[in-house]
Amino acid sequence: MMLVKTVEKFHYSPAEMDAEWGSLVAKDLVENLDPEGLIFTREEVEGLLQETSHLELEIKMGRCKFLEKITALYEQKLIVRDSVVRQLLDKSWTFPEDEMIDFPVSVVFFEQEKMEENYKKQVTFRTALEYISRNDSLWKEPSEEELEQIRKDILGKDACKLSQQLNHPDGIEGYVGEKYLETIASTFDPHTNYFSSRTRKRFESHLSEEAMSYGFRLGQNIRGEIEIMEITPGSPAWNSNVLNEGDVLLSVEVAGQGKKEFTCQETSEALRMMSESFVNEARFTVRKQDGSSSEVVLHKGKVQVDDNIIQSFILDGPRKIGYIYLPSFYAQVSDQGTSYKGCADELATSLIKLKREGIEGLVFDVRGNGGGSMYEAIRVAGMFINFGAVAMAAMRDEEGEIMKDQSRGMIFDRPMVVLQDQMSASASELFSAAIQDYHRGVIVGGTSFGKATIQQIIPVDAYRFGEKPAYRESGEGFVKLTTGKFFRVTGDSHQQTGVIPDIPLPQKKPRYDYRENTLPNSLDNTSLDKDSYYRPLKELPLMALRDMSRERTETDRGFIQINVSNLSKDQAWENPAPLSVSKLKAFLDEIATTKIEQEEREPLLGVNNPEFLNGISSQNPLEEKVNQHLIEKIEEDIHIRESFSVLIDLITLTKNN
Amino acid sequence: MKIIVTLLGLCMLFVSYPEVQAQNTNEALAYLDKVAGPLGDQKKETWQYLKAVTRGRSARKVEKRRTQLLAAMKESRGTVSRTGAFEGDLTLKNAVTTYLDLSYKVLKEDFDKILDMEAIAEQSYDAMEAYLLAREQAGDKLEEAWDTMDAEYRSFAASHNIEILEAEGDKTSEKINKSAGVLKYYNRLYLIFFKSYKQEAYILDAIAKGDVNALEQNIGAMNAFTQEGLEKLSEIDEYEGDNSLKTATDNMLRFYQSVAEKDYPQVVDFYLKKDNMEKLSKIMESKKKKDITQDDVDSYNAAVEDYNKAVKDVNDVNQTLNKKRSDKIDYFNKSIETFFDRHSG
């Protein structure tokens, strides 16, 4: 079968396709088809998995016995489930007041007898949750009728989803077949994915032109959800500082039009509503990759306004400090209509202007920056490093290659701090690692994601060719394949481990610990035995900086609150949750960390636009609003504030030596 | 000037060997003469080559002399290798052979055979830098080999009761020694000049490409080099009462310092103003006519004016600089010629 041949030929280190691998494919496929354990019973799953001995042989030979079997069972069970859901529409039930529901981290399948009860519990819980979120601002106890209404809504949505499944345009065979290919691809590593060209085309034709004017491109992910595939630099989505690629749209609300969810048949309605030409503003609810949810209001704008692509500010305090936030290492694009320079060139200009305003140091923020172009990241690192190796890369079967800063000299040679978090990945980590290894700056914040692999998109039948073919249209689909790894100038790798900050700061604990080493099948951490001849600068006084920082964070209200809420979250995630509405509300209130109490804290920072942006920001009153909003957010951000303090300490210590 | 550069670090080649006078004739002395004598045989060719280099002869002539010197070296090495051991001891012979071997390879520029060229390439910013680093390291190795040989020579002499008299040496040796000294001094100064000279080339390249990122970075590097260069220069004395070359080098460095601090930043300014103007243009285009305020128009017009002025300024700067640079380099070259005429034998 083409997919495995191509993966085997070109993947950086393809897994051994043995019996163990075969069992993994089977298990993953079952879980991907039924992630909530509502379709298959435990007995059925066990039965299926027992019959998968030598699935790997079947796959290599292109046979489909297992696929046929699971497809037939899947279709049959969907029908069963469909009738169960419809029956429940006319029923009502209750659970005892202190009944609880579990939140297992991995998929759990139930025995035949327990299936219905499990589903009822789920529906009850979702009902309670929905009621609570609707009445959050003005709380009152629910009536039976209200709850029943919500319950019927939820059941109706589930029924709709099921019937969509059963009437899938490709048929159940097509759907399961595609899931099969997707599953096989992802067993090699979490970043190797299969895309059917059919799925992409069909989805793109639904998207109207106007949707572009929020500045994101949407697509359908493996679970059928609407996901943000790309954010255009400088667009409203970009400037929100809330949205990132990989976020899943949950719902959209337009004043006067109501709220629509991106599920089932509402999806097309939701898309239509947000795209209507008379709609200028919409509130989106998204699910982030770490499981948490966020809300943002976006105003439609001309996507090409790129005066604010690189958000730079001056932080005024004991010293003048520059602050730059880079949401992604985007590369140059010249497409029909849009065109912009790569982020390195854009950054260079911003940095030179900031320098001319006399900043003594720089806070470079890459939180939430999932990566982008490795080439751009190298150029950006080169702006802070004199010359020489910035990173190394190794493709399959090739010796490592040193990737260098092409220009001698630096654009900025003063003290700097890089602020990162768990969602800083790939190209961001390449950048942080270089700064850290050269002792060029201090890395502050959380441990980064831990992805040090390189991916390329090639057609699924690429195995026919000797070398990896360039991108072209393929009727058979594409595979985004992991073809290489990159390494630090020291030869070590941050794969799985991430870049460890010199000064760690308390981070809000996410519901799901989403990082490379929690993803299934992620590649292991290896080193490259090659000398990069890099010449680091003098070591920085990290120990002193750490001590000074700790003194501040241990007594800072904001950080204390994070630690406390993390603790209670710890307890919460371990516990099952209550099903009764009032008990659930109490439970959620306890673990909620919405806004950190401000309580007359004077911002330690004055945040201003750099002078060179004056005259430009005030052009558009809407942008003025966005700009003000950004400034407020920076002023309230305790991690930025602490980075600022660390940088002041660093400047002082450096000057004293 | 290019040719002179090739002799960087090679001054060890031109140190001539002291004559030996012995109290008594014996086998040891004969052996010493046999093994170390050939070193003196190259004297004539060595001088011819040095003369061609320092007297500014044509490239073809220099190359001819180099080939002749290489041939002489080969012959010497042949003679020495045909010598046997002295009372079973090959140490002196090996030391001499090693030295001759190495100096041959170094003059031939067969660096691969004596250095880790990959390491040098990776440590260097570009090919030129790699070449210079290779020459420097080759020179170091040569000096080491010479020291070993010298030590063996003296130890052999001592253990066989041969006294070494550091005699005056003949006229050719004198001339070689003098020229070598001048060359060494010149090399030191030239290297300081060359770093900044090369860096300016990178700046000009960035300007030609319109790459403001590379431009700003290279200006920073230029500032570092001129600073470093001036410091190094202050630690170097005049040459036998002659300050001219030092002054000429200082002159060049100050030129580079001034363009890095004043003129090239103006070019960066130009790019920044261009960027501002382009951004404002885009905004103006994207606004509906009725939304454009008087403020907007004023800001935009100011930016355009700024830009136009910058275009003119930059053109002026480039023109003036080109003339200035060419004049300064001419003067520098002349100073070098004069210096060599005055001091080499």
JSON list of N, CA, C and O in Angstrom, two decimals, chain A residues 306 341 346 349 352-353 355-356 379 382-383 387 402 404 406-411 533 535 616 619, chain B residues 119 122-123 125 129 199 213-214 216-218 221 225 265 268-269 272 275-276 279-280 282-283 287 296:
[
{"chain": "A", "resi": 306, "resn": "ASP", "atom": "N", "xyz": [-0.53, 45.66, 7.14]},
{"chain": "A", "resi": 306, "resn": "ASP", "atom": "CA", "xyz": [0.59, 45.00, 7.81]},
{"chain": "A", "resi": 306, "resn": "ASP", "atom": "C", "xyz": [1.46, 45.94, 8.61]},
{"chain": "A", "resi": 306, "resn": "ASP", "atom": "O", "xyz": [2.62, 45.68, 8.84]},
{"chain": "A", "resi": 341, "resn": "LYS", "atom": "N", "xyz": [6.82, 40.42, 3.51]},
{"chain": "A", "resi": 341, "resn": "LYS", "atom": "CA", "xyz": [8.19, 39.96, 3.70]},
{"chain": "A", "resi": 341, "resn": "LYS", "atom": "C", "xyz": [8.21, 38.89, 4.78]},
{"chain": "A", "resi": 341, "resn": "LYS", "atom": "O", "xyz": [7.33, 38.79, 5.61]},
{"chain": "A", "resi": 346, "resn": "GLU", "atom": "N", "xyz": [11.15, 41.90, 8.48]},
{"chain": "A", "resi": 346, "resn": "GLU", "atom": "CA", "xyz": [10.22, 42.78, 9.18]},
{"chain": "A", "resi": 346, "resn": "GLU", "atom": "C", "xyz": [10.76, 43.10, 10.57]},
{"chain": "A", "resi": 346, "resn": "GLU", "atom": "O", "xyz": [10.74, 44.25, 11.01]},
{"chain": "A", "resi": 349, "resn": "THR", "atom": "N", "xyz": [13.74, 45.63, 10.62]},
{"chain": "A", "resi": 349, "resn": "THR", "atom": "CA", "xyz": [13.32, 47.04, 10.56]},
{"chain": "A", "resi": 349, "resn": "THR", "atom": "C", "xyz": [12.81, 47.50, 11.92]},
{"chain": "A", "resi": 349, "resn": "THR", "atom": "O", "xyz": [13.21, 48.56, 12.41]},
{"chain": "A", "resi": 352, "resn": "ILE", "atom": "N", "xyz": [15.71, 47.89, 14.43]},
{"chain": "A", "resi": 352, "resn": "ILE", "atom": "CA", "xyz": [16.57, 49.06, 14.19]},
{"chain": "A", "resi": 352, "resn": "ILE", "atom": "C", "xyz": [15.88, 50.31, 14.70]},
{"chain": "A", "resi": 352, "resn": "ILE", "atom": "O", "xyz": [16.50, 51.16, 15.34]},
{"chain": "A", "resi": 353, "resn": "LYS", "atom": "N", "xyz": [14.56, 50.39, 14.44]},
{"chain": "A", "resi": 353, "resn": "LYS", "atom": "CA", "xyz": [13.84, 51.57, 14.90]},
{"chain": "A", "resi": 353, "resn": "LYS", "atom": "C", "xyz": [13.83, 51.65, 16.42]},
{"chain": "A", "resi": 353, "resn": "LYS", "atom": "O", "xyz": [14.03, 52.70, 17.01]},
{"chain": "A", "resi": 355, "resn": "LYS", "atom": "N", "xyz": [16.02, 50.40, 18.39]},
{"chain": "A", "resi": 355, "resn": "LYS", "atom": "CA", "xyz": [17.39, 50.72, 18.81]},
{"chain": "A", "resi": 355, "resn": "LYS", "atom": "C", "xyz": [17.63, 52.23, 18.76]},
{"chain": "A", "resi": 355, "resn": "LYS", "atom": "O", "xyz": [18.22, 52.81, 19.65]},
{"chain": "A", "resi": 356, "resn": "ARG", "atom": "N", "xyz": [17.12, 52.85, 17.70]},
{"chain": "A", "resi": 356, "resn": "ARG", "atom": "CA", "xyz": [17.32, 54.29, 17.54]},
{"chain": "A", "resi": 356, "resn": "ARG", "atom": "C", "xyz": [16.61, 55.06, 18.64]},
{"chain": "A", "resi": 356, "resn": "ARG", "atom": "O", "xyz": [16.95, 56.20, 18.91]},
{"chain": "A", "resi": 379, "resn": "ARG", "atom": "N", "xyz": [17.67, 33.18, 10.56]},
{"chain": "A", "resi": 379, "resn": "ARG", "atom": "CA", "xyz": [17.99, 34.57, 10.25]},
{"chain": "A", "resi": 379, "resn": "ARG", "atom": "C", "xyz": [17.72, 35.47, 11.46]},
{"chain": "A", "resi": 379, "resn": "ARG", "atom": "O", "xyz": [18.46, 36.40, 11.73]},
{"chain": "A", "resi": 382, "resn": "GLY", "atom": "N", "xyz": [20.38, 35.06, 13.92]},
{"chain": "A", "resi": 382, "resn": "GLY", "atom": "CA", "xyz": [21.58, 35.72, 13.40]},
{"chain": "A", "resi": 382, "resn": "GLY", "atom": "C", "xyz": [21.62, 37.20, 13.67]},
{"chain": "A", "resi": 382, "resn": "GLY", "atom": "O", "xyz": [22.70, 37.81, 13.67]},
{"chain": "A", "resi": 383, "resn": "MET", "atom": "N", "xyz": [20.46, 37.80, 13.95]},
{"chain": "A", "resi": 383, "resn": "MET", "atom": "CA", "xyz": [20.44, 39.23, 14.21]},
{"chain": "A", "resi": 383, "resn": "MET", "atom": "C", "xyz": [20.98, 39.53, 15.60]},
{"chain": "A", "resi": 383, "resn": "MET", "atom": "O", "xyz": [21.32, 40.66, 15.92]},
{"chain": "A", "resi": 387, "resn": "PHE", "atom": "N", "xyz": [28.42, 35.76, 14.27]},
{"chain": "A", "resi": 387, "resn": "PHE", "atom": "CA", "xyz": [28.30, 34.88, 13.11]},
{"chain": "A", "resi": 387, "resn": "PHE", "atom": "C", "xyz": [28.64, 33.48, 13.54]},
{"chain": "A", "resi": 387, "resn": "PHE", "atom": "O", "xyz": [29.16, 33.24, 14.62]},
{"chain": "A", "resi": 402, "resn": "ILE", "atom": "N", "xyz": [25.61, 22.03, 9.16]},
{"chain": "A", "resi": 402, "resn": "ILE", "atom": "CA", "xyz": [25.59, 23.18, 10.06]},
{"chain": "A", "resi": 402, "resn": "ILE", "atom": "C", "xyz": [24.82, 24.31, 9.41]},
{"chain": "A", "resi": 402, "resn": "ILE", "atom": "O", "xyz": [25.07, 24.66, 8.26]},
{"chain": "A", "resi": 404, "resn": "LYS", "atom": "N", "xyz": [24.11, 28.19, 9.39]},
{"chain": "A", "resi": 404, "resn": "LYS", "atom": "CA", "xyz": [24.83, 29.35, 9.90]},
{"chain": "A", "resi": 404, "resn": "LYS", "atom": "C", "xyz": [24.09, 30.66, 9.72]},
{"chain": "A", "resi": 404, "resn": "LYS", "atom": "O", "xyz": [23.27, 30.83, 8.82]},
{"chain": "A", "resi": 406, "resn": "GLN", "atom": "N", "xyz": [24.20, 34.06, 8.21]},
{"chain": "A", "resi": 406, "resn": "GLN", "atom": "CA", "xyz": [24.90, 34.46, 7.00]},
{"chain": "A", "resi": 406, "resn": "GLN", "atom": "C", "xyz": [25.61, 35.80, 7.10]},
{"chain": "A", "resi": 406, "resn": "GLN", "atom": "O", "xyz": [26.55, 36.06, 6.38]},
{"chain": "A", "resi": 407, "resn": "SER", "atom": "N", "xyz": [25.17, 36.66, 7.98]},
{"chain": "A", "resi": 407, "resn": "SER", "atom": "CA", "xyz": [25.79, 37.99, 8.04]},
{"chain": "A", "resi": 407, "resn": "SER", "atom": "C", "xyz": [26.60, 38.15, 9.30]},
{"chain": "A", "resi": 407, "resn": "SER", "atom": "O", "xyz": [26.14, 37.83, 10.39]},
{"chain": "A", "resi": 408, "resn": "ARG", "atom": "N", "xyz": [27.78, 38.71, 9.15]},
{"chain": "A", "resi": 408, "resn": "ARG", "atom": "CA", "xyz": [28.58, 38.96, 10.34]},
{"chain": "A", "resi": 408, "resn": "ARG", "atom": "C", "xyz": [28.02, 40.18, 11.04]},
{"chain": "A", "resi": 408, "resn": "ARG", "atom": "O", "xyz": [27.50, 41.08, 10.41]},
{"chain": "A", "resi": 409, "resn": "GLY", "atom": "N", "xyz": [28.14, 40.20, 12.33]},
{"chain": "A", "resi": 409, "resn": "GLY", "atom": "CA", "xyz": [27.64, 41.35, 13.06]},
{"chain": "A", "resi": 409, "resn": "GLY", "atom": "C", "xyz": [26.26, 41.09, 13.62]},
{"chain": "A", "resi": 409, "resn": "GLY", "atom": "O", "xyz": [25.65, 40.06, 13.37]},
{"chain": "A", "resi": 410, "resn": "MET", "atom": "N", "xyz": [25.78, 42.03, 14.41]},
{"chain": "A", "resi": 410, "resn": "MET", "atom": "CA", "xyz": [24.47, 41.89, 15.04]},
{"chain": "A", "resi": 410, "resn": "MET", "atom": "C", "xyz": [23.66, 43.14, 14.78]},
{"chain": "A", "resi": 410, "resn": "MET", "atom": "O", "xyz": [24.20, 44.22, 14.61]},
{"chain": "A", "resi": 411, "resn": "ILE", "atom": "N", "xyz": [22.34, 42.97, 14.81]},
{"chain": "A", "resi": 411, "resn": "ILE", "atom": "CA", "xyz": [21.52, 44.16, 14.75]},
{"chain": "A", "resi": 411, "resn": "ILE", "atom": "C", "xyz": [21.37, 44.72, 16.15]},
{"chain": "A", "resi": 411, "resn": "ILE", "atom": "O", "xyz": [21.31, 45.92, 16.36]},
{"chain": "A", "resi": 533, "resn": "TYR", "atom": "N", "xyz": [31.67, 24.24, 15.90]},
{"chain": "A", "resi": 533, "resn": "TYR", "atom": "CA", "xyz": [32.65, 25.34, 16.01]},
{"chain": "A", "resi": 533, "resn": "TYR", "atom": "C", "xyz": [32.02, 26.64, 16.47]},
{"chain": "A", "resi": 533, "resn": "TYR", "atom": "O", "xyz": [32.48, 27.71, 16.11]},
{"chain": "A", "resi": 535, "resn": "ARG", "atom": "N", "xyz": [31.21, 29.73, 18.93]},
{"chain": "A", "resi": 535, "resn": "ARG", "atom": "CA", "xyz": [32.00, 30.37, 19.99]},
{"chain": "A", "resi": 535, "resn": "ARG", "atom": "C", "xyz": [31.06, 31.14, 20.91]},
{"chain": "A", "resi": 535, "resn": "ARG", "atom": "O", "xyz": [30.61, 32.22, 20.57]},
{"chain": "A", "resi": 616, "resn": "ILE", "atom": "N", "xyz": [0.96, 56.17, 12.72]},
{"chain": "A", "resi": 616, "resn": "ILE", "atom": "CA", "xyz": [0.44, 55.04, 11.98]},
{"chain": "A", "resi": 616, "resn": "ILE", "atom": "C", "xyz": [-0.68, 54.38, 12.77]},
{"chain": "A", "resi": 616, "resn": "ILE", "atom": "O", "xyz": [-1.75, 54.13, 12.24]},
{"chain": "A", "resi": 619, "resn": "GLN", "atom": "N", "xyz": [-4.14, 55.91, 12.77]},
{"chain": "A", "resi": 619, "resn": "GLN", "atom": "CA", "xyz": [-4.83, 56.05, 11.49]},
{"chain": "A", "resi": 619, "resn": "GLN", "atom": "C", "xyz": [-6.24, 55.53, 11.58]},
{"chain": "A", "resi": 619, "resn": "GLN", "atom": "O", "xyz": [-7.18, 56.10, 11.10]},
{"chain": "B", "resi": 119, "resn": "ALA", "atom": "N", "xyz": [38.04, 22.05, 9.84]},
{"chain": "B", "resi": 119, "resn": "ALA", "atom": "CA", "xyz": [37.89, 22.80, 11.08]},
{"chain": "B", "resi": 119, "resn": "ALA", "atom": "C", "xyz": [38.13, 24.29, 10.83]},
{"chain": "B", "resi": 119, "resn": "ALA", "atom": "O", "xyz": [37.39, 25.14, 11.31]},
{"chain": "B", "resi": 122, "resn": "GLU", "atom": "N", "xyz": [35.19, 25.87, 9.03]},
{"chain": "B", "resi": 122, "resn": "GLU", "atom": "CA", "xyz": [34.02, 26.07, 9.88]},
{"chain": "B", "resi": 122, "resn": "GLU", "atom": "C", "xyz": [34.21, 27.21, 10.86]},
{"chain": "B", "resi": 122, "resn": "GLU", "atom": "O", "xyz": [33.26, 27.85, 11.27]},
{"chain": "B", "resi": 123, "resn": "GLN", "atom": "N", "xyz": [35.45, 27.45, 11.27]},
{"chain": "B", "resi": 123, "resn": "GLN", "atom": "CA", "xyz": [35.68, 28.53, 12.22]},
{"chain": "B", "resi": 123, "resn": "GLN", "atom": "C", "xyz": [35.75, 29.88, 11.55]},
{"chain": "B", "resi": 123, "resn": "GLN", "atom": "O", "xyz": [35.77, 30.89, 12.22]},
{"chain": "B", "resi": 125, "resn": "TYR", "atom": "N", "xyz": [34.70, 32.97, 8.84]},
{"chain": "B", "resi": 125, "resn": "TYR", "atom": "CA", "xyz": [33.49, 33.57, 8.32]},
{"chain": "B", "resi": 125, "resn": "TYR", "atom": "C", "xyz": [33.36, 33.33, 6.83]},
{"chain": "B", "resi": 125, "resn": "TYR", "atom": "O", "xyz": [32.29, 33.11, 6.32]},
{"chain": "B", "resi": 129, "resn": "GLU", "atom": "N", "xyz": [38.91, 34.52, 4.98]},
{"chain": "B", "resi": 129, "resn": "GLU", "atom": "CA", "xyz": [39.29, 34.38, 6.37]},
{"chain": "B", "resi": 129, "resn": "GLU", "atom": "C", "xyz": [39.91, 33.00, 6.61]},
{"chain": "B", "resi": 129, "resn": "GLU", "atom": "O", "xyz": [40.88, 32.86, 7.36]},
{"chain": "B", "resi": 199, "resn": "GLN", "atom": "N", "xyz": [35.48, 44.03, 5.30]},
{"chain": "B", "resi": 199, "resn": "GLN", "atom": "CA", "xyz": [34.18, 44.24, 5.91]},
{"chain": "B", "resi": 199, "resn": "GLN", "atom": "C", "xyz": [33.39, 45.28, 5.14]},
{"chain": "B", "resi": 199, "resn": "GLN", "atom": "O", "xyz": [32.18, 45.18, 4.99]},
{"chain": "B", "resi": 213, "resn": "ASN", "atom": "N", "xyz": [18.77, 44.21, 6.72]},
{"chain": "B", "resi": 213, "resn": "ASN", "atom": "CA", "xyz": [19.15, 43.31, 7.81]},
{"chain": "B", "resi": 213, "resn": "ASN", "atom": "C", "xyz": [20.65, 43.07, 7.79]},
{"chain": "B", "resi": 213, "resn": "ASN", "atom": "O", "xyz": [21.36, 43.31, 8.77]},
{"chain": "B", "resi": 214, "resn": "ALA", "atom": "N", "xyz": [21.15, 42.62, 6.63]},
{"chain": "B", "resi": 214, "resn": "ALA", "atom": "CA", "xyz": [22.59, 42.36, 6.48]},
{"chain": "B", "resi": 214, "resn": "ALA", "atom": "C", "xyz": [23.38, 43.65, 6.66]},
{"chain": "B", "resi": 214, "resn": "ALA", "atom": "O", "xyz": [24.46, 43.66, 7.26]},
{"chain": "B", "resi": 216, "resn": "GLU", "atom": "N", "xyz": [22.73, 46.42, 8.46]},
{"chain": "B", "resi": 216, "resn": "GLU", "atom": "CA", "xyz": [22.87, 46.84, 9.86]},
{"chain": "B", "resi": 216, "resn": "GLU", "atom": "C", "xyz": [23.84, 45.93, 10.60]},
{"chain": "B", "resi": 216, "resn": "GLU", "atom": "O", "xyz": [24.67, 46.38, 11.38]},
{"chain": "B", "resi": 217, "resn": "GLN", "atom": "N", "xyz": [23.75, 44.65, 10.34]},
{"chain": "B", "resi": 217, "resn": "GLN", "atom": "CA", "xyz": [24.64, 43.70, 11.02]},
{"chain": "B", "resi": 217, "resn": "GLN", "atom": "C", "xyz": [26.10, 43.98, 10.66]},
{"chain": "B", "resi": 217, "resn": "GLN", "atom": "O", "xyz": [26.98, 44.01, 11.52]},
{"chain": "B", "resi": 218, "resn": "ASN", "atom": "N", "xyz": [26.33, 44.19, 9.35]},
{"chain": "B", "resi": 218, "resn": "ASN", "atom": "CA", "xyz": [27.71, 44.38, 8.91]},
{"chain": "B", "resi": 218, "resn": "ASN", "atom": "C", "xyz": [28.29, 45.72, 9.39]},
{"chain": "B", "resi": 218, "resn": "ASN", "atom": "O", "xyz": [29.49, 45.84, 9.63]},
{"chain": "B", "resi": 221, "resn": "ALA", "atom": "N", "xyz": [29.57, 45.06, 12.75]},
{"chain": "B", "resi": 221, "resn": "ALA", "atom": "CA", "xyz": [30.84, 44.33, 12.70]},
{"chain": "B", "resi": 221, "resn": "ALA", "atom": "C", "xyz": [31.97, 45.27, 12.33]},
{"chain": "B", "resi": 221, "resn": "ALA", "atom": "O", "xyz": [33.07, 45.20, 12.89]},
{"chain": "B", "resi": 225, "resn": "PHE", "atom": "N", "xyz": [35.53, 46.04, 14.22]},
{"chain": "B", "resi": 225, "resn": "PHE", "atom": "CA", "xyz": [36.85, 45.84, 13.62]},
{"chain": "B", "resi": 225, "resn": "PHE", "atom": "C", "xyz": [37.72, 47.08, 13.67]},
{"chain": "B", "resi": 225, "resn": "PHE", "atom": "O", "xyz": [38.92, 47.00, 13.95]},
{"chain": "B", "resi": 265, "resn": "PRO", "atom": "N", "xyz": [25.08, 54.44, 8.28]},
{"chain": "B", "resi": 265, "resn": "PRO", "atom": "CA", "xyz": [23.79, 54.54, 8.97]},
{"chain": "B", "resi": 265, "resn": "PRO", "atom": "C", "xyz": [22.79, 55.40, 8.21]},
{"chain": "B", "resi": 265, "resn": "PRO", "atom": "O", "xyz": [21.58, 55.18, 8.30]},
{"chain": "B", "resi": 268, "resn": "VAL", "atom": "N", "xyz": [20.96, 53.14, 6.03]},
{"chain": "B", "resi": 268, "resn": "VAL", "atom": "CA", "xyz": [19.94, 52.41, 6.81]},
{"chain": "B", "resi": 268, "resn": "VAL", "atom": "C", "xyz": [18.72, 53.29, 7.00]},
{"chain": "B", "resi": 268, "resn": "VAL", "atom": "O", "xyz": [17.58, 52.85, 6.82]},
{"chain": "B", "resi": 269, "resn": "ASP", "atom": "N", "xyz": [18.97, 54.56, 7.35]},
{"chain": "B", "resi": 269, "resn": "ASP", "atom": "CA", "xyz": [17.88, 55.52, 7.50]},
{"chain": "B", "resi": 269, "resn": "ASP", "atom": "C", "xyz": [17.01, 55.55, 6.27]},
{"chain": "B", "resi": 269, "resn": "ASP", "atom": "O", "xyz": [15.78, 55.59, 6.35]},
{"chain": "B", "resi": 272, "resn": "LEU", "atom": "N", "xyz": [14.69, 52.70, 6.25]},
{"chain": "B", "resi": 272, "resn": "LEU", "atom": "CA", "xyz": [13.64, 52.86, 7.25]},
{"chain": "B", "resi": 272, "resn": "LEU", "atom": "C", "xyz": [12.58, 53.83, 6.74]},
{"chain": "B", "resi": 272, "resn": "LEU", "atom": "O", "xyz": [11.37, 53.59, 6.88]},
{"chain": "B", "resi": 275, "resn": "ASP", "atom": "N", "xyz": [10.49, 52.22, 4.17]},
{"chain": "B", "resi": 275, "resn": "ASP", "atom": "CA", "xyz": [9.55, 51.31, 4.82]},
{"chain": "B", "resi": 275, "resn": "ASP", "atom": "C", "xyz": [8.34, 52.07, 5.37]},
{"chain": "B", "resi": 275, "resn": "ASP", "atom": "O", "xyz": [7.19, 51.71, 5.14]},
{"chain": "B", "resi": 276, "resn": "ASN", "atom": "N", "xyz": [8.61, 53.20, 6.07]},
{"chain": "B", "resi": 276, "resn": "ASN", "atom": "CA", "xyz": [7.52, 54.02, 6.60]},
{"chain": "B", "resi": 276, "resn": "ASN", "atom": "C", "xyz": [6.58, 54.48, 5.50]},
{"chain": "B", "resi": 276, "resn": "ASN", "atom": "O", "xyz": [5.37, 54.40, 5.61]},
{"chain": "B", "resi": 279, "resn": "LYS", "atom": "N", "xyz": [4.43, 51.70, 4.08]},
{"chain": "B", "resi": 279, "resn": "LYS", "atom": "CA", "xyz": [3.37, 51.28, 4.99]},
{"chain": "B", "resi": 279, "resn": "LYS", "atom": "C", "xyz": [2.22, 52.28, 4.96]},
{"chain": "B", "resi": 279, "resn": "LYS", "atom": "O", "xyz": [1.06, 51.91, 4.90]},
{"chain": "B", "resi": 280, "resn": "LEU", "atom": "N", "xyz": [2.59, 53.56, 5.02]},
{"chain": "B", "resi": 280, "resn": "LEU", "atom": "CA", "xyz": [1.54, 54.59, 4.99]},
{"chain": "B", "resi": 280, "resn": "LEU", "atom": "C", "xyz": [0.78, 54.54, 3.67]},
{"chain": "B", "resi": 280, "resn": "LEU", "atom": "O", "xyz": [-0.44, 54.72, 3.63]},
{"chain": "B", "resi": 282, "resn": "LYS", "atom": "N", "xyz": [0.13, 51.96, 1.88]},
{"chain": "B", "resi": 282, "resn": "LYS", "atom": "CA", "xyz": [-0.81, 50.83, 1.92]},
{"chain": "B", "resi": 282, "resn": "LYS", "atom": "C", "xyz": [-2.06, 51.21, 2.71]},
{"chain": "B", "resi": 282, "resn": "LYS", "atom": "O", "xyz": [-3.18, 50.88, 2.33]},
{"chain": "B", "resi": 283, "resn": "ILE", "atom": "N", "xyz": [-1.81, 51.92, 3.82]},
{"chain": "B", "resi": 283, "resn": "ILE", "atom": "CA", "xyz": [-2.96, 52.30, 4.65]},
{"chain": "B", "resi": 283, "resn": "ILE", "atom": "C", "xyz": [-3.86, 53.26, 3.89]},
{"chain": "B", "resi": 283, "resn": "ILE", "atom": "O", "xyz": [-5.08, 53.11, 3.88]},
{"chain": "B", "resi": 287, "resn": "LYS", "atom": "N", "xyz": [-7.94, 52.67, 2.77]},
{"chain": "B", "resi": 287, "resn": "LYS", "atom": "CA", "xyz": [-9.03, 53.43, 3.40]},
{"chain": "B", "resi": 287, "resn": "LYS", "atom": "C", "xyz": [-10.01, 53.90, 2.35]},
{"chain": "B", "resi": 287, "resn": "LYS", "atom": "O", "xyz": [-9.65, 54.23, 1.22]},
{"chain": "B", "resi": 296, "resn": "ASP", "atom": "N", "xyz": [-4.30, 62.37, 8.26]},
{"chain": "B", "resi": 296, "resn": "ASP", "atom": "CA", "xyz": [-3.76, 61.27, 7.47]},
{"chain": "B", "resi": 296, "resn": "ASP", "atom": "C", "xyz": [-2.97, 61.81, 6.30]},
{"chain": "B", "resi": 296, "resn": "ASP", "atom": "O", "xyz": [-1.84, 61.39, 6.03]}
]
